[in-house]
Coordinates of C-alpha atoms and ligand atoms in Angstrom, one line a residue:
X1 CA 104.2 133.0 87.3
X2 CA 103.2 129.2 87.5
X3 CA 99.6 128.4 87.0
X4 CA 99.4 126.0 90.0
X5 CA 102.1 125.8 93.3
X6 CA 101.3 122.8 95.3
X7 CA 102.4 123.2 98.6
X8 CA 103.9 119.8 99.9
X9 CA 105.6 116.7 98.6
X10 CA 104.3 114.4 100.4
X11 CA 101.6 111.3 99.2
X12 CA 99.0 114.3 98.3
X13 CA 100.9 116.8 96.9
X14 CA 102.9 114.0 94.9
X15 CA 99.7 112.5 93.5
X16 CA 98.0 116.1 92.3
X17 CA 101.1 116.9 90.7
X18 CA 101.0 113.6 88.6
X19 CA 97.3 113.9 87.8
X20 CA 97.9 117.6 86.7
X21 CA 100.7 116.6 84.8
X22 CA 98.5 115.2 82.5
X23 CA 97.5 118.5 81.7
X24 CA 99.5 121.5 79.7
X25 CA 100.3 123.7 82.6
X26 CA 103.2 125.5 84.3
X27 CA 103.4 123.7 87.9
X28 CA 105.7 124.0 90.9
X29 CA 106.1 121.8 94.4
X30 CA 107.3 123.9 97.1
X31 CA 108.9 121.2 99.8
X32 CA 110.3 122.4 103.2
X33 CA 112.7 119.4 103.4
X34 CA 115.2 118.5 101.8
X35 CA 113.3 115.3 100.1
X36 CA 110.1 114.2 99.1
X37 CA 108.4 111.8 101.3
X38 CA 109.7 113.4 104.4
X39 CA 106.5 114.1 106.2
X40 CA 103.4 111.5 107.7
X41 CA 103.8 110.0 104.5
X42 CA 106.8 108.3 105.4
X43 CA 106.0 106.6 108.9
X44 CA 102.7 104.8 108.6
X45 CA 100.7 101.5 108.8
X46 CA 101.6 101.4 104.5
X47 CA 98.1 99.6 104.3
X48 CA 95.9 100.0 101.8
X49 CA 92.3 100.0 103.6
X50 CA 89.5 98.2 102.3
X51 CA 87.3 101.3 103.0
X52 CA 84.8 99.7 105.8
X53 CA 86.1 102.2 108.6
X54 CA 85.2 105.7 106.9
X55 CA 81.7 107.0 107.7
X56 CA 79.1 106.1 105.4
X57 CA 78.6 109.3 102.8
X58 CA 81.9 110.8 104.1
X59 CA 84.7 111.9 101.2
X60 CA 87.2 109.6 103.6
X61 CA 85.0 106.7 102.7
X62 CA 84.2 107.6 99.3
X63 CA 88.4 108.3 98.2
X64 CA 89.4 105.5 100.2
X65 CA 87.1 103.2 98.5
X66 CA 88.2 104.6 95.2
X67 CA 92.1 104.8 96.1
X68 CA 91.7 101.2 96.9
X69 CA 90.6 100.6 93.5
X70 CA 93.1 102.6 91.4
X71 CA 95.9 100.8 93.6
X72 CA 96.5 97.5 91.6
X73 CA 97.1 99.6 88.2
X74 CA 98.6 102.4 89.6
X75 CA 101.1 99.9 91.2
X76 CA 101.7 98.6 87.7
X77 CA 102.1 102.0 85.9
X78 CA 104.5 103.4 88.3
X79 CA 106.5 100.2 89.4
X80 CA 106.0 100.6 93.6
X81 CA 105.7 97.5 95.4
X82 CA 102.0 96.1 96.6
X83 CA 100.9 93.1 97.8
X84 CA 97.0 92.8 97.9
X85 CA 96.5 90.1 100.9
X86 CA 93.7 90.9 102.5
X87 CA 93.2 92.2 106.1
X88 CA 91.0 90.9 109.0
X89 CA 89.4 92.3 111.9
X90 CA 89.7 90.4 114.6
X91 CA 86.5 89.8 117.4
X92 CA 87.9 88.0 120.5
X93 CA 84.7 88.6 122.7
X94 CA 81.0 87.7 121.7
X95 CA 79.9 91.0 122.9
X96 CA 82.0 92.7 120.4
X97 CA 79.9 91.0 117.7
X98 CA 77.6 93.8 117.0
X99 CA 80.8 96.2 116.2
X100 CA 82.3 93.4 113.8
X101 CA 78.4 93.3 112.1
X102 CA 78.3 97.2 112.2
X103 CA 81.5 97.3 110.1
X104 CA 80.5 94.9 107.7
X105 CA 77.2 97.1 107.0
X106 CA 79.0 100.4 106.6
X107 CA 81.8 98.4 104.3
X108 CA 79.1 97.4 102.1
X109 CA 76.9 100.8 102.1
X110 CA 80.7 102.3 101.4
X111 CA 80.9 100.0 98.8
X112 CA 83.6 97.6 99.2
X113 CA 83.2 94.6 97.4
X114 CA 84.0 90.8 99.0
X115 CA 83.3 91.7 102.7
X116 CA 82.4 88.7 104.7
X117 CA 82.5 88.0 108.3
X118 CA 83.6 84.5 108.8
X119 CA 83.2 82.7 112.0
X120 CA 83.7 79.2 111.2
X121 CA 87.2 78.9 113.8
X122 CA 88.7 76.2 111.2
X123 CA 88.8 78.7 108.4
X124 CA 90.1 81.5 110.2
X125 CA 92.6 80.2 112.2
X126 CA 94.2 78.1 108.8
X127 CA 94.4 81.3 107.2
X128 CA 95.9 83.2 110.7
X129 CA 97.3 80.3 113.0
X130 CA 98.5 82.8 115.5
X131 CA 95.1 84.3 116.1
X132 CA 94.2 84.1 119.5
X133 CA 92.5 80.8 120.4
X134 CA 89.7 83.2 122.1
X135 CA 88.7 84.2 118.6
X136 CA 85.0 84.4 118.1
X137 CA 84.8 85.7 113.9
X138 CA 86.9 87.9 111.3
X139 CA 85.7 90.9 109.3
X140 CA 87.7 89.8 106.1
X141 CA 88.4 92.5 103.3
X142 CA 90.1 90.3 100.6
X143 CA 90.9 94.0 98.7
X144 CA 93.3 95.5 101.6
X145 CA 96.6 95.4 100.8
X146 CA 100.0 96.6 102.0
X147 CA 102.6 99.2 100.0
X148 CA 105.6 100.6 100.2
X149 CA 104.5 103.9 101.3
X150 CA 108.1 105.6 100.2
X151 CA 107.8 104.1 97.0
X152 CA 104.2 105.3 96.4
X153 CA 105.0 108.8 97.3
X154 CA 108.6 108.8 95.2
X155 CA 107.0 107.4 92.0
X156 CA 104.3 109.6 91.9
X157 CA 106.7 113.0 92.6
X158 CA 109.3 111.2 89.7
X159 CA 106.5 110.7 87.0
X160 CA 105.4 114.3 88.0
X161 CA 109.0 115.6 87.5
X162 CA 109.2 113.3 84.4
X163 CA 106.2 115.4 82.8
X164 CA 107.3 118.5 83.8
X165 CA 106.4 119.6 87.6
X166 CA 109.1 121.4 89.1
X167 CA 110.1 120.5 92.7
X168 CA 112.0 123.1 94.9
X169 CA 113.1 121.6 97.7
X170 CA 114.4 122.8 101.0
X171 CA 111.5 125.5 100.1
X172 CA 109.7 126.6 103.0
X173 CA 106.7 128.4 102.5
X174 CA 106.4 131.0 105.3
X175 CA 103.5 133.6 104.2
X176 CA 100.9 133.5 101.7
X177 CA 99.1 136.9 100.3
X178 CA 96.1 137.7 97.5
X179 CA 97.4 139.4 94.3
X180 CA 95.7 140.9 91.1
X181 CA 96.3 137.9 89.2
X182 CA 96.4 135.0 91.8
X183 CA 98.5 134.3 95.1
X184 CA 102.1 135.4 96.1
X185 CA 103.8 132.4 98.1
X186 CA 107.3 134.0 100.5
X187 CA 109.6 131.5 101.2
X188 CA 113.1 131.4 102.1
X189 CA 114.0 131.0 99.1
X190 CA 112.1 134.2 97.6
X191 CA 108.7 134.7 96.6
X192 CA 106.9 132.4 94.4
X193 CA 103.5 133.9 92.3
X194 CA 100.7 131.5 90.6
X195 CA 97.4 131.6 90.0
X196 CA 96.0 128.7 92.0
X197 CA 97.3 127.1 95.1
X198 CA 96.9 123.6 96.7
X199 CA 97.6 123.2 100.1
X200 CA 98.9 119.8 100.6
X201 CA 100.8 120.7 103.9
X202 CA 99.6 117.6 105.9
X203 CA 100.1 118.4 109.6
X204 CA 100.5 122.3 108.5
X205 CA 97.5 122.4 106.3
X206 CA 95.5 124.2 108.6
X207 CA 98.0 127.2 109.1
X208 CA 97.9 127.7 105.3
X209 CA 94.1 127.2 105.1
X210 CA 93.7 129.8 108.1
X211 CA 96.1 132.4 106.5
X212 CA 93.8 132.9 103.4
X213 CA 90.3 131.9 105.0
X214 CA 87.9 133.4 107.8
X215 CA 86.2 130.0 108.0
X216 CA 89.1 128.3 110.6
X217 CA 89.9 125.0 110.8
X218 CA 91.9 122.7 113.3
X219 CA 94.5 120.1 113.2
X220 CA 95.9 118.0 115.9
X221 CA 98.9 116.0 115.2
X222 CA 98.0 112.5 116.4
X223 CA 101.0 110.6 116.8
X224 CA 101.2 106.6 116.4
X225 CA 103.9 104.9 117.5
X226 CA 105.1 101.6 116.1
X227 CA 107.8 98.8 116.5
X228 CA 109.4 97.6 113.3
X229 CA 110.3 93.4 113.8
X230 CA 113.3 91.7 112.3
X231 CA 112.6 89.9 108.7
X232 CA 112.6 86.5 110.4
X233 CA 109.4 87.6 111.9
X234 CA 108.1 88.3 108.8
X235 CA 105.3 85.2 108.6
X236 CA 103.8 85.1 111.8
X237 CA 101.0 86.7 110.3
X238 CA 99.7 86.9 106.2
X239 CA 97.7 89.5 106.1
X240 CA 96.9 92.7 108.0
X241 CA 95.5 91.9 111.4
X242 CA 93.1 94.7 113.0
X243 CA 91.8 94.9 117.0
X244 CA 88.1 95.6 117.0
X245 CA 87.9 98.6 119.2
X246 CA 86.3 97.8 121.9
X247 CA 87.0 97.8 126.0
X248 CA 90.5 97.8 125.7
X249 CA 90.4 101.1 123.4
X250 CA 91.7 101.7 119.8
X251 CA 93.8 98.4 119.1
X252 CA 96.9 98.1 117.7
X253 CA 97.2 96.3 114.2
X254 CA 100.1 93.6 113.3
X255 CA 101.0 93.5 109.5
X256 CA 103.6 92.2 107.4
X257 CA 105.3 94.7 105.1
X258 CA 106.2 94.2 101.5
X259 CA 109.8 94.0 102.3
X260 CA 108.9 90.9 104.7
X261 CA 109.4 92.5 108.2
X262 CA 106.4 92.6 111.0
X263 CA 105.0 95.8 112.2
X264 CA 103.3 96.5 115.4
X265 CA 101.5 99.9 115.8
X266 CA 100.4 102.4 116.0
X267 CA 99.4 104.3 119.2
X268 CA 97.1 107.4 119.0
X269 CA 98.4 110.2 121.1
X270 CA 97.2 114.1 120.2
X271 CA 100.3 115.9 121.1
X272 CA 100.8 120.1 120.1
X273 CA 104.2 120.2 118.3
X274 CA 103.5 119.5 114.5
X275 CA 107.0 117.9 114.4
X276 CA 107.5 115.9 117.9
X277 CA 108.0 112.9 115.7
X278 CA 109.9 110.9 118.6
X279 CA 108.8 108.1 120.1
X280 CA 108.2 108.1 123.9
X281 CA 108.7 105.3 126.5
X282 CA 105.2 106.2 127.7
X283 CA 104.1 105.3 123.9
X284 CA 106.0 102.6 123.1
X285 CA 105.3 100.8 126.7
X286 CA 101.0 101.7 125.7
X287 CA 101.8 99.2 122.2
X288 CA 103.6 96.9 123.6
X289 CA 101.2 96.1 126.2
X290 CA 98.2 96.3 123.3
X291 CA 100.4 94.6 121.1
X292 CA 98.6 90.9 122.1
X293 CA 95.3 92.0 121.5
X294 CA 94.9 90.0 118.4
X295 CA 97.9 87.5 117.5
X296 CA 99.9 85.5 120.3
X297 CA 103.4 85.0 120.5
X298 CA 104.5 88.5 119.1
X299 CA 108.4 88.1 118.8
X300 CA 108.8 91.4 120.5
X301 CA 112.6 90.6 121.4
X302 CA 112.7 91.1 118.0
X303 CA 112.5 94.7 117.3
X304 CA 114.8 96.2 115.2
X305 CA 113.9 99.7 115.2
X306 CA 110.5 102.4 116.5
X307 CA 109.2 105.4 114.8
X308 CA 106.1 107.5 114.7
X309 CA 104.2 109.3 112.4
X310 CA 101.3 112.4 113.0
X311 CA 98.0 111.8 111.9
X312 CA 96.5 115.5 109.9
X313 CA 93.5 115.1 112.6
X314 CA 90.9 117.3 111.5
X315 CA 88.1 118.4 114.2
X316 CA 85.2 117.3 111.7
X317 CA 87.3 113.7 111.1
X318 CA 87.0 114.3 107.2
X319 CA 89.1 115.0 104.5
X320 CA 89.0 118.8 103.6
X321 CA 89.1 118.8 99.3
X322 CA 88.0 121.5 97.5
X323 CA 88.4 125.9 97.0
X324 CA 87.8 127.6 99.8
X325 CA 84.5 129.7 100.0
X326 CA 86.3 132.8 100.7
X327 CA 89.1 132.4 98.8
X328 CA 89.2 132.1 95.2
X329 CA 92.0 129.8 93.5
X330 CA 93.0 128.5 97.0
X331 CA 92.7 125.0 96.8
X332 CA 92.7 122.8 100.2
X333 CA 93.8 119.3 100.3
X334 CA 93.9 119.7 104.0
X335 CA 92.9 116.8 107.2
X336 CA 94.6 114.2 105.4
X337 CA 94.7 111.8 107.8
X338 CA 94.3 107.9 107.7
X339 CA 93.6 106.3 104.9
X340 CA 95.7 109.3 103.2
X341 CA 98.0 106.8 102.2
X342 CA 95.2 104.7 100.2
X343 CA 93.3 107.7 98.9
X344 CA 96.5 109.5 97.4
X345 CA 95.3 108.4 93.6
X346 CA 91.8 109.0 94.2
X347 CA 92.9 112.3 95.6
X348 CA 95.3 113.6 92.5
X349 CA 92.4 112.6 90.8
X350 CA 89.7 114.8 92.2
X351 CA 91.9 118.1 92.7
X352 CA 93.3 117.6 89.1
X353 CA 89.6 117.4 88.1
X354 CA 88.6 120.7 90.0
X355 CA 91.7 122.2 88.6
X356 CA 91.0 121.2 85.3
X357 CA 88.0 122.7 85.2
X358 CA 88.8 126.1 86.4
X359 CA 91.7 126.7 84.2
X360 CA 90.4 124.8 81.4
X361 CA 93.8 122.7 81.0
X362 CA 94.0 121.0 77.7
X363 CA 96.1 117.4 77.7
X364 CA 99.5 117.5 77.9
X365 CA 100.2 115.3 74.7
X366 CA 103.7 114.3 76.1
X367 CA 102.3 113.3 79.1
X368 CA 104.1 109.5 79.8
X369 CA 102.1 107.4 82.8
X370 CA 104.7 104.9 83.4
X371 CA 108.0 104.8 84.9
X372 CA 110.4 102.1 86.3
X373 CA 111.4 101.8 89.8
X374 CA 114.8 100.7 91.1
X375 CA 116.3 98.0 89.7
X376 CA 115.9 95.4 91.6
X377 CA 118.8 92.2 91.6
X378 CA 117.3 90.1 94.3
X379 CA 114.0 89.7 91.5
X380 CA 116.9 88.4 89.0
X381 CA 118.1 85.1 88.4
X382 CA 121.1 83.7 89.3
X383 CA 122.4 83.7 85.7
X384 CA 120.7 87.3 85.0
X385 CA 122.6 88.8 88.5
X386 CA 125.9 87.3 86.8
X387 CA 125.2 89.1 83.5
X388 CA 124.1 92.2 85.5
X389 CA 127.6 92.5 87.4
X390 CA 129.5 91.9 84.3
X391 CA 127.9 94.5 82.7
X392 CA 127.9 96.8 85.7
X393 CA 130.3 95.9 88.2
X394 CA 128.6 98.3 90.9
X395 CA 125.8 95.6 91.3
X396 CA 128.5 93.1 92.5
X397 CA 129.5 95.6 95.1
X398 CA 127.8 94.8 98.0
X399 CA 127.0 98.4 100.3
X400 CA 124.2 97.0 102.7
X401 CA 124.6 93.5 103.9
X402 CA 121.5 92.8 106.4
X403 CA 119.4 94.0 103.3
X404 CA 122.1 93.0 100.8
X405 CA 121.9 96.7 98.7
X406 CA 124.4 97.2 96.0
X407 CA 126.7 100.0 95.1
X408 CA 124.6 99.9 91.8
X409 CA 121.8 100.1 93.4
X410 CA 122.4 102.9 95.8
X411 CA 123.7 104.8 92.4
X412 CA 120.6 104.4 90.8
X413 CA 118.9 106.3 93.9
X414 CA 121.3 108.8 93.4
X415 CA 121.0 109.5 90.0
X416 CA 117.4 108.9 88.6
X417 CA 114.8 112.0 88.8
X418 CA 114.2 114.2 92.1
X419 CA 117.1 111.7 93.1
X420 CA 118.4 111.2 96.8
X421 CA 121.0 113.2 98.4
X422 CA 121.2 112.2 101.9
X423 CA 121.2 109.2 103.8
X424 CA 117.0 108.8 104.7
X425 CA 117.0 109.5 100.8
X426 CA 118.9 106.8 100.0
X427 CA 117.2 104.3 102.8
X428 CA 113.8 105.4 101.4
X429 CA 114.6 104.2 97.6
X430 CA 117.0 101.2 98.8
X431 CA 116.5 100.2 101.5
X432 CA 120.4 100.6 102.5
X433 CA 120.0 100.6 106.4
X434 CA 116.7 99.7 107.1
X435 CA 117.7 96.3 108.0
X436 CA 118.8 94.5 111.6
X437 CA 122.2 96.8 112.0
X438 CA 120.2 100.4 111.3
X439 CA 122.9 102.0 109.2
X440 CA 125.5 100.7 111.3
X441 CA 127.6 99.1 108.5
X442 CA 126.8 101.0 105.5
X443 CA 126.5 104.2 106.4
X444 CA 130.5 105.6 105.8
X445 CA 130.2 103.1 102.5
X446 CA 126.8 105.2 101.7
X447 CA 128.5 108.6 102.3
X448 CA 131.5 107.9 100.3
X449 CA 129.1 107.1 97.7
X450 CA 127.4 110.1 98.1
X451 CA 130.4 112.4 98.7
X452 CA 131.9 110.7 95.3
X453 CA 128.9 111.2 93.1
X454 CA 127.2 114.4 94.3
X455 CA 130.4 116.0 95.4
X456 CA 129.1 116.8 98.7
X457 CA 132.5 117.2 100.8
X458 CA 131.9 114.5 103.6
X459 CA 131.7 117.1 106.7
X460 CA 127.9 118.9 104.6
X461 CA 126.5 115.2 104.0
X462 CA 123.3 114.7 105.9
X463 CA 121.1 111.8 107.4
X464 CA 118.0 113.9 106.2
X465 CA 118.5 117.3 105.3
X466 CA 118.9 120.3 107.6
X467 CA 121.3 120.0 110.5
X468 CA 121.6 116.7 110.5
X469 CA 125.0 116.5 109.7
X470 CA 126.5 113.2 110.5
X471 CA 130.5 113.7 110.6
X472 CA 131.1 116.8 113.0
X473 CA 135.1 116.9 113.0
X474 CA 138.0 114.7 112.5
X475 CA 139.8 112.9 115.7
X476 CA 143.2 114.9 114.7
X477 CA 140.6 118.3 115.5
X478 CA 140.1 117.0 119.2
X479 CA 144.1 117.4 119.6
Ligands
FAD501 C1 100.5 106.7 112.2 C2 99.9 106.6 111.4 C3 99.3 105.9 110.3 C4 98.8 105.9 109.5 N1 98.4 104.6 108.5 C5 97.8 104.8 107.5 C6 97.4 103.3 106.7 O1 97.8 102.2 107.3 N2 97.1 104.0 105.3 C7 96.5 104.6 105.0 O2 95.8 104.9 104.2 N3 96.8 106.0 105.3 C8 97.5 105.6 107.2 N4 97.9 107.1 107.4 C9 97.7 108.1 106.9 C10 98.9 108.6 106.0 O3 99.9 108.5 106.3 C11 98.5 110.6 105.7 O4 97.3 110.6 105.3 C12 99.2 110.7 104.2 O5 100.5 110.3 104.3 C13 99.2 112.3 104.3 O6 100.3 112.6 103.1 P1 100.1 114.3 102.9 O7 101.0 114.3 101.9 O8 98.7 114.7 103.3 O9 100.5 115.1 104.3 P2 102.2 114.7 104.1 O10 103.0 113.3 104.2 O11 103.0 115.0 105.8 O12 103.2 116.0 103.6 C14 103.2 117.2 103.8 C15 104.4 118.0 103.0 O13 104.1 119.2 103.4 C16 105.8 119.6 103.9 N5 105.4 120.8 104.1 C17 104.8 121.3 105.6 N6 105.0 122.5 105.3 C18 105.2 123.3 104.3 C19 105.7 124.7 104.2 N7 105.9 125.3 105.2 N8 106.2 124.7 103.1 C20 106.8 123.6 102.3 N9 106.3 122.6 101.8 C21 105.4 122.0 103.5 C22 105.6 118.8 104.5 O14 107.2 119.0 104.7 C23 105.5 117.4 104.0 O15 106.4 117.0 103.3 C24 98.9 106.6 108.6 C25 99.3 108.2 109.1 C26 99.5 107.9 110.9 C27 100.2 108.7 111.2

């Protein structure tokens, strides 16, 4: 019997788990995929939004601004990449100026610090020389930033795990029913019982809410397609550039990533299928046609991959966080669409606060709030790197040539708490396979390391769990 079970190990579930691990309680996270950060949290724009977008007075606005404020310290505590480079909303038509002004005013009301409308062309062009020549003004938000979405999610999960939270991966919740003492969650791995449930199931959160409550909610998966460009284009812009929603519809953003690539996207396409994360020709065509709305000469020939993510869009377009009115003990964390990544630290605090009060939880005296990220040899001086290789020669064995990732880093990704067990798990932790060749060179070598370290037969190694096996037979089998 657990005190609390959290459904979903995305950024929301991981943040709730970490915040709850500050208290003495028996907590478990159930995740249907083979790794944490396998849902929407792995495929988004990775922007830490300033907070001027969400409607004044909404929970979204409140948690966005709070999450934005918590991010710098959290990135220090949990050692994940975050850069507070600021953002622009570019206005390219005089007639759209009232909309820019509206965003500014909403931001001020939401509590966003440092917002400014810059109309001096010389100034904004000096800050972003690739803005379109017709740009008339920009809304500058210095508190916006960019983050590594994988590392944010993984860092919070690792820290929760180290502080005693259990994680059961490849465990799909199929049904929830009320018991005398709380809840029974039926899964493919048996029944789990708990006093309180946190529903952080992303696009599936409506399914679980509707199982226990008469007040129904409805989540539409809203797909966003992206193109990721090579690192050679990473300096095309210095900060995130948003388009003002205007006569061309919802805009496409252009942003550097924390790893030095350029990201262009997303589209916004409502679909039915909660698993349909494949990009489509139509989606990418739309993206490319809108890509130049704010920034000139985007080098689209340098695209190295495309991907898409699904926003968990609830009909009322606000976060639903709290105990379901007619299902005591069932805490929703639903409708967490953008800015969910930004808000995650605040979401975790809010849910943990609710549960602390309900369960009268006492502080965990052994809680350790810090965590060390993967050792990055690139961050070392030449002398330090040589010493590292002498001490551990695996850091001298280059596995991914595009991203310059060594065997030492891959071993670290496998051996650390909640370590990687698939190619994607290693990719998200180390970047091996994320470069220009998109894992063409390093996949077999990474698979050999996984096989050797974890004892997984080569035929059983997967890209991302389930039936995504990479080796389906040997050449000789064919004869
Ligand atoms: C295109 C796009 C762009 C975005 N850009 C930004 C941005 O720039 N900035 C920002 O702040 N936010 C952004 N977001 C929003 C942000 O990515 C999400 O709000 C956030 O990742 C949601 O996290 P989550 O943990 O709630 O959901 P998820 O990450 O989807 O996690 C839910 C987890 O629940 C698991 N699960 C589901 N069903 C079950 C089950 N039956 N049993 C067990 N486990 C289950 C899933 O496998 C998944 O791991 C964007 C989203 C999209 C799609």
